[in-house]
Coordinates of C-alpha atoms and ligand atoms in Angstrom, one line a residue:
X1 CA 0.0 0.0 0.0
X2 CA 1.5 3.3 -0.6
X3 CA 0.6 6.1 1.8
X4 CA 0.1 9.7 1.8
X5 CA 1.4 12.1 4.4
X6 CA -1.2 15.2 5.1
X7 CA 0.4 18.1 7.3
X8 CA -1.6 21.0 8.6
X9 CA 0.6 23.6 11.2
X10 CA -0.6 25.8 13.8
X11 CA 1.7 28.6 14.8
X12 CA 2.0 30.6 17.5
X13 CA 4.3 33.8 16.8
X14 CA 4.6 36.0 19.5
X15 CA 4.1 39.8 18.5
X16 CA 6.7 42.2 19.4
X17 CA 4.8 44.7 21.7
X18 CA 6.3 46.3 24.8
X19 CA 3.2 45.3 26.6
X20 CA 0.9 42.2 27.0
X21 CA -2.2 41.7 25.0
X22 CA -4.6 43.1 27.4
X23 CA -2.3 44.7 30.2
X24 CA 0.2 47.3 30.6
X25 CA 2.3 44.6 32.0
X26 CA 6.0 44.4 30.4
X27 CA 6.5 41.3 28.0
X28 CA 10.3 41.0 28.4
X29 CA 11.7 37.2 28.5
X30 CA 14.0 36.0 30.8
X31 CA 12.9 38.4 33.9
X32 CA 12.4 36.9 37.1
X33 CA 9.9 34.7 37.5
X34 CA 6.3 36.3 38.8
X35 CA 8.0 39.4 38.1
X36 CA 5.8 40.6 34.8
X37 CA 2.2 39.2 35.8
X38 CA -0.1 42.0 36.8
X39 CA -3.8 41.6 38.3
X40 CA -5.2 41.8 35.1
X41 CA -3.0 38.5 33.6
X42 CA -3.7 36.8 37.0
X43 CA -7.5 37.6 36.1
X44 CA -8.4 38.7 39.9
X45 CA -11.7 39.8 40.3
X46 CA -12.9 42.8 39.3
X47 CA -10.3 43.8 36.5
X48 CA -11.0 44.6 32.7
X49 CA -8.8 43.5 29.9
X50 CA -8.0 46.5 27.4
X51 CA -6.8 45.7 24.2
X52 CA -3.4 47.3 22.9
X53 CA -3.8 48.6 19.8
X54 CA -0.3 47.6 18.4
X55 CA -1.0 43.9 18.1
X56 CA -4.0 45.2 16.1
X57 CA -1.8 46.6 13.8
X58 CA 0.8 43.7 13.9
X59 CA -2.0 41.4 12.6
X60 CA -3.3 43.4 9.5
X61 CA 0.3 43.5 8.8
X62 CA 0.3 39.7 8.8
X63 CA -3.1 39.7 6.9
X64 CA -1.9 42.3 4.2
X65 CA 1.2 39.9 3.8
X66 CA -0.5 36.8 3.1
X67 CA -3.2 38.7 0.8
X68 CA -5.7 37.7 3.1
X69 CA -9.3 38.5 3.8
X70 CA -9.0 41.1 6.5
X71 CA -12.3 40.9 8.8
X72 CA -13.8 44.3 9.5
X73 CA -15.4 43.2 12.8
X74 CA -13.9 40.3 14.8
X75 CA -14.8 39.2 18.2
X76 CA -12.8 37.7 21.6
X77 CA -14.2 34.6 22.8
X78 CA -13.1 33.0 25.9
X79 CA -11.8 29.6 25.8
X80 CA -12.5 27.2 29.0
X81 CA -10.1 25.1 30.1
X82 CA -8.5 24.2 33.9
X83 CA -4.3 24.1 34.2
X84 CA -2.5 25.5 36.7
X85 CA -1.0 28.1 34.6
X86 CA -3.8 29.6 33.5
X87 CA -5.4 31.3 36.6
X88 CA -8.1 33.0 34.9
X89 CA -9.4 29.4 34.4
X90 CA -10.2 30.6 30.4
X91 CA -7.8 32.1 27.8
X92 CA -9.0 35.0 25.5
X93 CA -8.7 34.0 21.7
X94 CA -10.7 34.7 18.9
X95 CA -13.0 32.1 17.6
X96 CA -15.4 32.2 15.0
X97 CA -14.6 35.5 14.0
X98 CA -10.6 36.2 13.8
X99 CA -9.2 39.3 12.5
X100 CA -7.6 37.2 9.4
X101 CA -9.6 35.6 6.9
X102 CA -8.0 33.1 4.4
X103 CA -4.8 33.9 2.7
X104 CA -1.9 32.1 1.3
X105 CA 1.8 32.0 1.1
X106 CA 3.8 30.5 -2.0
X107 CA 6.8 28.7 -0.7
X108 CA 9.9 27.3 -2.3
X109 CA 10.0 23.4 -2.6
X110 CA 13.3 21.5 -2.4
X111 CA 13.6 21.0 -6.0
X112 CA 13.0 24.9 -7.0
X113 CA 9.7 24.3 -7.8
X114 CA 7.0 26.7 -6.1
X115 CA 3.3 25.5 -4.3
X116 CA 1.0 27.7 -2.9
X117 CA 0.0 26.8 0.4
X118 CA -3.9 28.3 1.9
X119 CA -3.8 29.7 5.2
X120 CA -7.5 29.3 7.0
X121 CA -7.1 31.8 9.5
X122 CA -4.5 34.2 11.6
X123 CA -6.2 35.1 15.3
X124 CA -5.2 36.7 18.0
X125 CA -5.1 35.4 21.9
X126 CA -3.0 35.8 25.2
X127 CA -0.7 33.4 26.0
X128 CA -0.7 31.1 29.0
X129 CA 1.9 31.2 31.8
X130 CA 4.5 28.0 32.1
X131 CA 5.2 25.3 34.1
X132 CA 8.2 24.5 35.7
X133 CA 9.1 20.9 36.1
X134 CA 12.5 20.4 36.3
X135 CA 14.1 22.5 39.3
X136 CA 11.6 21.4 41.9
X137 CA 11.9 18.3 43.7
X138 CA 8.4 16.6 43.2
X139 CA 7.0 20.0 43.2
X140 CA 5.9 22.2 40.0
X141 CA 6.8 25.9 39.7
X142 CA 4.6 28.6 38.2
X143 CA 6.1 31.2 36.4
X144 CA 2.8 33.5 35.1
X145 CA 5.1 36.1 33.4
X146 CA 4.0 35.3 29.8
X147 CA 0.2 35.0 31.1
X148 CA -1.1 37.6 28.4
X149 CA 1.9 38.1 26.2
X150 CA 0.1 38.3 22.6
X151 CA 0.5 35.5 20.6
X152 CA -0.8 35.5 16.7
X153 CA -2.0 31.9 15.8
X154 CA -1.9 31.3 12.1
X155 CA -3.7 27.8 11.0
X156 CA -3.0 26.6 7.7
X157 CA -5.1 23.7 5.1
X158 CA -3.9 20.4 5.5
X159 CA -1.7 20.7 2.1
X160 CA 1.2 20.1 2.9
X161 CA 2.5 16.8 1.9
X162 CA 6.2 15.8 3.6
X163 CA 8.0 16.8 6.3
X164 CA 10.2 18.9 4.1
X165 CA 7.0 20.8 2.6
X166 CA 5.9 21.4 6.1
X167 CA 9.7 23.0 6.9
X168 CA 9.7 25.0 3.6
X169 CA 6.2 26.5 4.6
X170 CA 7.4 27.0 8.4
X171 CA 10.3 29.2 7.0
X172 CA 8.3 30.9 5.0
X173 CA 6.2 31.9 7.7
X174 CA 8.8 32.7 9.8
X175 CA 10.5 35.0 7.3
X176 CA 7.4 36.8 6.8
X177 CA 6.8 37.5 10.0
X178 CA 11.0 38.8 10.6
X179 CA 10.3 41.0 7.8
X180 CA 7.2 42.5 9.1
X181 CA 8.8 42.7 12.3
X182 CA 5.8 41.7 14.1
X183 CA 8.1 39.3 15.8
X184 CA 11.6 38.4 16.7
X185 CA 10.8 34.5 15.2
X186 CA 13.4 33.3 18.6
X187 CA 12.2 29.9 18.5
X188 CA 14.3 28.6 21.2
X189 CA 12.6 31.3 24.0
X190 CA 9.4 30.0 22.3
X191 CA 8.5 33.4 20.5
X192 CA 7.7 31.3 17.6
X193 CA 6.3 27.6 17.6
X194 CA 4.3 24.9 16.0
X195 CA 2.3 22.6 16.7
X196 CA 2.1 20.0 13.7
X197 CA -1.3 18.3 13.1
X198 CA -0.2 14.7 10.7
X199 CA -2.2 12.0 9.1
X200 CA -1.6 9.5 6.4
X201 CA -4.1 7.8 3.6
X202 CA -3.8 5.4 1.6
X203 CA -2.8 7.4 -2.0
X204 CA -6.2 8.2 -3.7
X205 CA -8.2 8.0 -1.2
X206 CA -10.2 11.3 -0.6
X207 CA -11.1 11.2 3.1
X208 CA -8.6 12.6 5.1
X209 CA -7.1 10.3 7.8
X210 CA -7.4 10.7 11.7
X211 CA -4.4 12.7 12.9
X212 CA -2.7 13.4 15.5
X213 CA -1.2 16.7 16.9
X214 CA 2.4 17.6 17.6
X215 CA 3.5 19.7 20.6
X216 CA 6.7 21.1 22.4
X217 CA 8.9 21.3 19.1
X218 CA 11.4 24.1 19.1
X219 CA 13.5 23.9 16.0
X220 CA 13.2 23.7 12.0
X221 CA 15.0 20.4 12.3
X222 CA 12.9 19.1 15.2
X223 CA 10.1 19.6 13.0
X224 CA 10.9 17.8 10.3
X225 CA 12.4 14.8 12.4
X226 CA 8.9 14.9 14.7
X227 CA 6.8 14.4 11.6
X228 CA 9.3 11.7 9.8
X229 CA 9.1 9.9 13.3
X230 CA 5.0 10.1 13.2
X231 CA 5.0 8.9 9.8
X232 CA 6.3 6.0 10.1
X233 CA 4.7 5.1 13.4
X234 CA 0.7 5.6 11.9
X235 CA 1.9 3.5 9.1
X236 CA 2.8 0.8 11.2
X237 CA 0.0 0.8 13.6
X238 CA -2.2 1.1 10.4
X239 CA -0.3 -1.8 8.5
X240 CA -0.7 -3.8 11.6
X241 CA -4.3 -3.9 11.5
X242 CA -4.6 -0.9 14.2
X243 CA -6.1 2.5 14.1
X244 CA -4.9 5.8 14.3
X245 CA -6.7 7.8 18.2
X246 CA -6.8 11.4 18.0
X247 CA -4.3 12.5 20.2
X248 CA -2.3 15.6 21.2
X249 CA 1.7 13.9 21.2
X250 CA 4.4 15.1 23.1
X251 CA 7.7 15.0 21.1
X252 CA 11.0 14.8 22.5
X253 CA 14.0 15.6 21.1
X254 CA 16.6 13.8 22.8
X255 CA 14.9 10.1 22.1
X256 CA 13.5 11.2 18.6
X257 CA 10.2 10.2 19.2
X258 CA 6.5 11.0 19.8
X259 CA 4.7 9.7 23.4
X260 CA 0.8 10.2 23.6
X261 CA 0.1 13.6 25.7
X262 CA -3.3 13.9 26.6
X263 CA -6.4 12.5 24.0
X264 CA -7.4 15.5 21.9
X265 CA -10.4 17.6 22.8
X266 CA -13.2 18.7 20.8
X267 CA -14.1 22.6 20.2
X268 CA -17.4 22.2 22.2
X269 CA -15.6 20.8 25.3
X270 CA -13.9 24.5 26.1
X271 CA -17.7 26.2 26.6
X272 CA -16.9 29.2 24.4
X273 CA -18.5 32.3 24.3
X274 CA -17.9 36.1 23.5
X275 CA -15.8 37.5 26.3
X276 CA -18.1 40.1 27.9
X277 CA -15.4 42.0 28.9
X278 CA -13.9 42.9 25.3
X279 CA -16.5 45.0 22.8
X280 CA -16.0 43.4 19.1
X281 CA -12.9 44.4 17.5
X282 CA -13.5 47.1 14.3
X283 CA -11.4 47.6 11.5
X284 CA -11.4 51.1 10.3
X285 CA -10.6 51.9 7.0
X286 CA -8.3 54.1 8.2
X287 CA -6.8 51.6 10.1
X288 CA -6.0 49.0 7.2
X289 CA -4.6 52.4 5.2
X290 CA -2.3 52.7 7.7
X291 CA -0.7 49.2 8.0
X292 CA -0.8 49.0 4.3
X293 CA 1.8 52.3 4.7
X294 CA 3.8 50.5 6.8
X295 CA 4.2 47.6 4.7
X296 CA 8.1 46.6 3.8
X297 CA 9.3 45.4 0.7
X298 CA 8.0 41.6 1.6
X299 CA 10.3 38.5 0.9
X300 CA 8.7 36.8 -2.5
X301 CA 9.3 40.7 -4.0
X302 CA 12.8 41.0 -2.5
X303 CA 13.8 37.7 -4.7
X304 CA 12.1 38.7 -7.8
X305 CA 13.9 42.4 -7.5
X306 CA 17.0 40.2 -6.8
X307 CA 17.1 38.4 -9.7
X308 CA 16.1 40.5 -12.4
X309 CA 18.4 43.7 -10.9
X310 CA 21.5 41.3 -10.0
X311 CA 20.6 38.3 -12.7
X312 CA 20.6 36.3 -10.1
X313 CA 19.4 32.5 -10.0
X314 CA 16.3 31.6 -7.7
X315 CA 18.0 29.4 -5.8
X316 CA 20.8 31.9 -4.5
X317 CA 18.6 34.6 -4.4
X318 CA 15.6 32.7 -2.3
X319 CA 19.1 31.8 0.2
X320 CA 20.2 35.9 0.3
X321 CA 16.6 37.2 1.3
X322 CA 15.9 34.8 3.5
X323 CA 16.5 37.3 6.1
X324 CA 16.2 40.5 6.0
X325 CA 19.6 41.4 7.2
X326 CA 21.5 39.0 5.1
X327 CA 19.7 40.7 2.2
X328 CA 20.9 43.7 3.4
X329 CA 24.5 42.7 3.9
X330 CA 24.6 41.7 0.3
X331 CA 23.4 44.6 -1.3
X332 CA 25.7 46.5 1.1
X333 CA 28.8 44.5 -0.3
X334 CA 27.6 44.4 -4.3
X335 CA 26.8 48.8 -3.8
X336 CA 30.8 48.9 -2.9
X337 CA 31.8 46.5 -5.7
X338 CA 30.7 48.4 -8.4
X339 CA 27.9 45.8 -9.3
X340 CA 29.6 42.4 -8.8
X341 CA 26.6 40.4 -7.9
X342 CA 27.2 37.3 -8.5
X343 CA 30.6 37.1 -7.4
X344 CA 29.2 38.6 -4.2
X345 CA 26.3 36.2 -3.6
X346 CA 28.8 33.2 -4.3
X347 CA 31.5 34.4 -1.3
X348 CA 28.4 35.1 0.8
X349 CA 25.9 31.6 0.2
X350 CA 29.3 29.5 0.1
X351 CA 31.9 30.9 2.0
X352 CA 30.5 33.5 4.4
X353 CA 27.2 30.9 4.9
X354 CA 29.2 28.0 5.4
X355 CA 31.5 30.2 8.2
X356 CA 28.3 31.6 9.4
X357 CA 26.7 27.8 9.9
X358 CA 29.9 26.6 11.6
X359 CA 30.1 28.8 14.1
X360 CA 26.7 29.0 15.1
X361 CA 26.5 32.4 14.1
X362 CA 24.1 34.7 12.7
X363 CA 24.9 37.1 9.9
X364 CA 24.3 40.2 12.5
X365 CA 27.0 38.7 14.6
X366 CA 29.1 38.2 11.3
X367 CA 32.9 38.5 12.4
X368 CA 33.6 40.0 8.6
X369 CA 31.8 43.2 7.8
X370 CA 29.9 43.9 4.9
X371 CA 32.8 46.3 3.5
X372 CA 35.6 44.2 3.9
X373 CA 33.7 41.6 2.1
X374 CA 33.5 44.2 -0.6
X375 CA 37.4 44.7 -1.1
X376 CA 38.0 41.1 -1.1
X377 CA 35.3 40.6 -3.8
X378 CA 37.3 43.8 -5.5
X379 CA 40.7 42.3 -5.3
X380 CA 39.4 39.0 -7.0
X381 CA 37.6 41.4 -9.7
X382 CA 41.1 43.3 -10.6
X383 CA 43.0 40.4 -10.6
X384 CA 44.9 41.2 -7.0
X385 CA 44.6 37.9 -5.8
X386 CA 42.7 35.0 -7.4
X387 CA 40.1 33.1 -5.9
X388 CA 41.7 30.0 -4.4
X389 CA 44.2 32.9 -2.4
X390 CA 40.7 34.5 -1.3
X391 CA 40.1 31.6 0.5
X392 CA 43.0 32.1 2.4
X393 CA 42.7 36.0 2.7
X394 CA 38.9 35.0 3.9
X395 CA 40.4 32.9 6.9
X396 CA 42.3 35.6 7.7
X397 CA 39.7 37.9 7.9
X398 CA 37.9 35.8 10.0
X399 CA 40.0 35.1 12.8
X400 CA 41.8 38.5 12.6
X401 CA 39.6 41.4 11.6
X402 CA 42.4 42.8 9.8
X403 CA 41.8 44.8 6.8
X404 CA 42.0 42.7 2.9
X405 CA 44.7 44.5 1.7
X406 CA 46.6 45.0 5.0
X407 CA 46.3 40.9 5.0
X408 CA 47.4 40.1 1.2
X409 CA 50.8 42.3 1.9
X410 CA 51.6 41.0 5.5
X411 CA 51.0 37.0 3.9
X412 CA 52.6 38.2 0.5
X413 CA 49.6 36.9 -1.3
X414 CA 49.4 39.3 -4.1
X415 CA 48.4 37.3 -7.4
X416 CA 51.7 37.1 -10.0
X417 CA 51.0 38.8 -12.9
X418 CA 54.0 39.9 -14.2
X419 CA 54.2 37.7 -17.4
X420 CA 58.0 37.6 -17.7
X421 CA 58.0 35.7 -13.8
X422 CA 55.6 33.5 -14.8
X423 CA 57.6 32.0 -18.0
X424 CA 60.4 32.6 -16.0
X425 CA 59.1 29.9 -13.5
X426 CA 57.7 27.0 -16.2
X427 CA 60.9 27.4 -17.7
X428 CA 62.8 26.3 -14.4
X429 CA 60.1 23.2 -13.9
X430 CA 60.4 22.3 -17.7
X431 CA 63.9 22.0 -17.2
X432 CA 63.9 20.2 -13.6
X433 CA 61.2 17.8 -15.6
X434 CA 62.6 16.9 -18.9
X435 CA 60.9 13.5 -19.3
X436 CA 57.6 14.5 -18.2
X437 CA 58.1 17.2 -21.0
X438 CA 58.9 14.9 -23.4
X439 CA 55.6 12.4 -22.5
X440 CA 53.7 15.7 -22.6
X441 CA 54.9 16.2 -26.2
X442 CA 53.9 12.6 -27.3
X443 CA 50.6 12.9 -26.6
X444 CA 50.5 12.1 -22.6
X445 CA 48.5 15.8 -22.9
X446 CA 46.9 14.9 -19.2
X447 CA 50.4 15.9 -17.9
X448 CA 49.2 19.1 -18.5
X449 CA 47.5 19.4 -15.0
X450 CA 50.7 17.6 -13.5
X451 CA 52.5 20.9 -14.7
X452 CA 50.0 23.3 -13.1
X453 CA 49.8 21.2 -10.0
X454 CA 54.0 22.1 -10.0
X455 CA 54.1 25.5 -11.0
X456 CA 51.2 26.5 -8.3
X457 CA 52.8 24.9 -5.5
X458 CA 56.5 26.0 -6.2
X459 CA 54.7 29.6 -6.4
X460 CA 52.2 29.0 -3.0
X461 CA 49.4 29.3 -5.5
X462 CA 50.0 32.7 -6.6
X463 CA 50.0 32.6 -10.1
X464 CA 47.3 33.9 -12.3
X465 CA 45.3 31.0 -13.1
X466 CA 44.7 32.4 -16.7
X467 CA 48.0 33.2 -17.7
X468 CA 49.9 30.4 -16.3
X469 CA 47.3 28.0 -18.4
X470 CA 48.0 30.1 -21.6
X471 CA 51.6 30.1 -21.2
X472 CA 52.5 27.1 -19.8
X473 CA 50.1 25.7 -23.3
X474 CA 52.6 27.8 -25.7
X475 CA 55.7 26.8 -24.2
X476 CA 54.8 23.1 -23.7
X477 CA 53.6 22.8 -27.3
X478 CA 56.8 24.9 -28.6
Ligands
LIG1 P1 -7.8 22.2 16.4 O1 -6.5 21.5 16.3 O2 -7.7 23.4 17.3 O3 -8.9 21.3 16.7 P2 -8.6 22.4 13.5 O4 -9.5 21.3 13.6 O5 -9.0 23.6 12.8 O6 -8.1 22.9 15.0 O7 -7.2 21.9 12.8 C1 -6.0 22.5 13.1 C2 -5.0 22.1 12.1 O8 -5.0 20.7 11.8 C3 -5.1 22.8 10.8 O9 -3.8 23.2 10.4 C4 -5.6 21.7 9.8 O10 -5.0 21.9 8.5 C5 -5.0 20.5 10.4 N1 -5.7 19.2 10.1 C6 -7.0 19.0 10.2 N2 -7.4 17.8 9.9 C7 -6.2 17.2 9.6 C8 -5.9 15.8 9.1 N3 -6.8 14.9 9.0 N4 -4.6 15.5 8.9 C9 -3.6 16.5 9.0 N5 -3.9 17.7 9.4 C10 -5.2 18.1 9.7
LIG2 MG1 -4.9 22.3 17.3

């Protein structure tokens, strides 16, 4: 039987307001615990939530980025449910009327090719507090500072159809959201998660199959490795002659695998209703105008100005705007190249990338600046140094911060390109070599390579690459 995957995410992004959802109460992570919950997040009695207007705005940003249906008039519900971080004994959400209406992203598959994936609904709610388990001795700590921190909750169709698609789609997301900078997209403090709803079917088959949901995954790659792992394991039970439960599963990182959480609950169990305490939310005109003002350049329009202004390939450019400030570094360093794009955005998706990736670092903490990058792409341009040498100047730059040119004089790794030195030098190996001359000559022609190989390393690699190939040819065929 051959089976197909169905994926659907739920994300929660965390908007970047100074202040929670509904208080003035400071949203900062990391404080102290109990530090940032104020009578309102605690829900003591008496108090009334007030909405802050930024997340308003933050979420027709979202909406105007997915071309979504933006909803004039949307309404908080209060969701019923008993844990012990949730005081109030009901979170405010938005139920069957969110602010965002359907929309859709299109994101970039593995093999270049591009699928359009429908969002159902973005709405907005308060976040719970958490629970600490692990530095209590058969006790649990509460820690209600995120109580009311404003989360945007962004529920996609169930079309995506591998692990992979569901990564591709959760970057997607998260670049939006970096670009719109509604949120800071930290997905190790939790500012933006998913939870990842997964079924399979037997290929063909119409009906969808029962799923389960996916909590507590903090990383692109523990995404992709939570959904491989629940993959196989519904085939199996279903290959076996079991069924699938709906079920909310717990996945855990450091066994790679999925452990049944709690048995999923059904809308009608959490008693919703309109929160009497919040009036309907209303979407001005002049409030849509506005966010549409405020709109950045977004990331699909970035790639397509990318590659028609630098010729660029989709592949390298959907890799430089991926963030916003790697986008930005690069057009710092092609704007002080005079226009060498593409040898910029190879020394930046190889080199710099690769650097970047093996240190753990991001390109804001990037130990080579933008303009330094520049002069190094320079001094490959006018022939200064050629590019296997750049590697070496780029290591150098890396570890020393030193300027390019300071580096290729200190090292002596200025490119030869004095043509009499260069002859001067395949006539000393021709001579040291005279039988592998003479082989050349009768027809052994892959000795050419032998020669280079020689020439380069006598000269520590410093040759022009051009030049040495045409006159090494002449003098070997003289
Ligand atoms: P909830 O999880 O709160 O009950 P929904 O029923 O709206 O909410 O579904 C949430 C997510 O689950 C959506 O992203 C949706 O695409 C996805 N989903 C629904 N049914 C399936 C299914 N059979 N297989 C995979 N994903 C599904
Ligand atoms: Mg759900």
């Amino acid at each position: 039987m051959e089976w197909e995957t169905v994926i659907g995410l739920e994300i929660h992004a965390q908007l970047l307001t100074k202040s929670k959802i509904f208080s003035g109460a400071p949203t900062q992570f990391g404080a102290e615990p109990n530090t940032q919950a104020c009578a309102i997040d605690l829900g003591l009695p008496g108090v009334l939530p007030v909405l802050n207007k930024d997340v308003v705005f933050m979420a027709l940003k979202f909406g105007l980025g997915i071309q979504a249906e933006i909803n004039h008039k949307s309404v908080f519900a209060r969701k019923n449910y008993f844990y012990p971080d949730l005081p109030k004994g009901y979170q405010i959400s938005q139920y069957e009327l969110p602010i965002i209406g359907k929309g859709y992203l299109d994101v970039t598959l593995d093999d270049g090719s591009e699928k359009r994936i429908h969002i159902t609904r973005a709405h907005l709610e308060e976040d719970a507090g958490k629970s600490l388990h692990e530095d209590f001795l058969d006790l649990s700590g509460i820690d209600l500072n995120r109580a009311g921190t404003p989360l945007l909750e962004i529920v996609s169709e169930p079309e995506l159809r591998s692990a992979r698609e569901a990564v591709a789609y959760l970057k997607t997301v998260h670049a939006l959201v970096r670009y719109l900078e509604i949120c800071d997209g930290n997905m190790q403090e939790g500012s933006f998660r998913c939870d990842a709803n997964v079924s399979v079917r037997p290929r063909g088959q119409s009906k969808l199959g029962t799923r389960t949901e996916l909590k507590n995954i903090n990383s692109f790659r523990f995404v992709e490795r939570a959904i491989n792992y629940e993959i196989e394991r519904q085939i199996a039970v279903l290959e076996s002659g079991g069924t699938i439960t709906q079920e909310t599963r717990l996945y855990n990182p450091d066994k790679n695998e999925t452990r049944p959480m709690r048995s999923k609950e059904e809308a009608n169990d959490y008693r919703y209703f309109p929160d009497p305490d919040l009036l309907p939310l209303i979407i001005t005109d002049e409030m849509l105008k506005q966010a549409q003002s405020s709109m950045p350049e977004l990331p699909y329009q970035k790639r397509e100005r990318f590659m028609a202004q630098y010729g660029l390939n989709a592949y390298d450019a959907g890799i430089l705007i991926s963030s916003r400030d790697l986008a930005h570094y690069f057009e710092t360093v092609v704007k002080e190249t005079d226009g060498q794009a593409k040898l910029a955005a190879n020394w930046i998706t190889s080199e710099l990338l690769g650097a970047l990736n093996r240190n753990d670092l991001e390109i804001t903490n990037c130990p080579i600046s933008a303009s330094q990058l520049a002069k190094l792409v320079r001094r490959i341009g006018d022939n200064t140094i050629s590019g296997k040498i750049a590697k070496t100047v780029f290591e150098a730059l890396w570890n020393e911060k030193e300027d390019v040119d300071a580096i290729i004089e200190k090292k002596g790794l200025k490119q030869v390109t004095d043509s009499s030195a260069i002859e001067k030098l395949i006539d000393q190996v021709m001579a040291a070599n005279p039988e592998k001359v003479q082989e050349y000559r009768s027809g052994k022609e892959k000795l050419f390579g032998y020669f280079v190989g020689l020439l380069m390393k006598e000269s520590q690699g410093k040759l022009n690459p051009q030049q040495l190939n045409e006159s090494l040819k002449k003098k070997l065929q003289a």
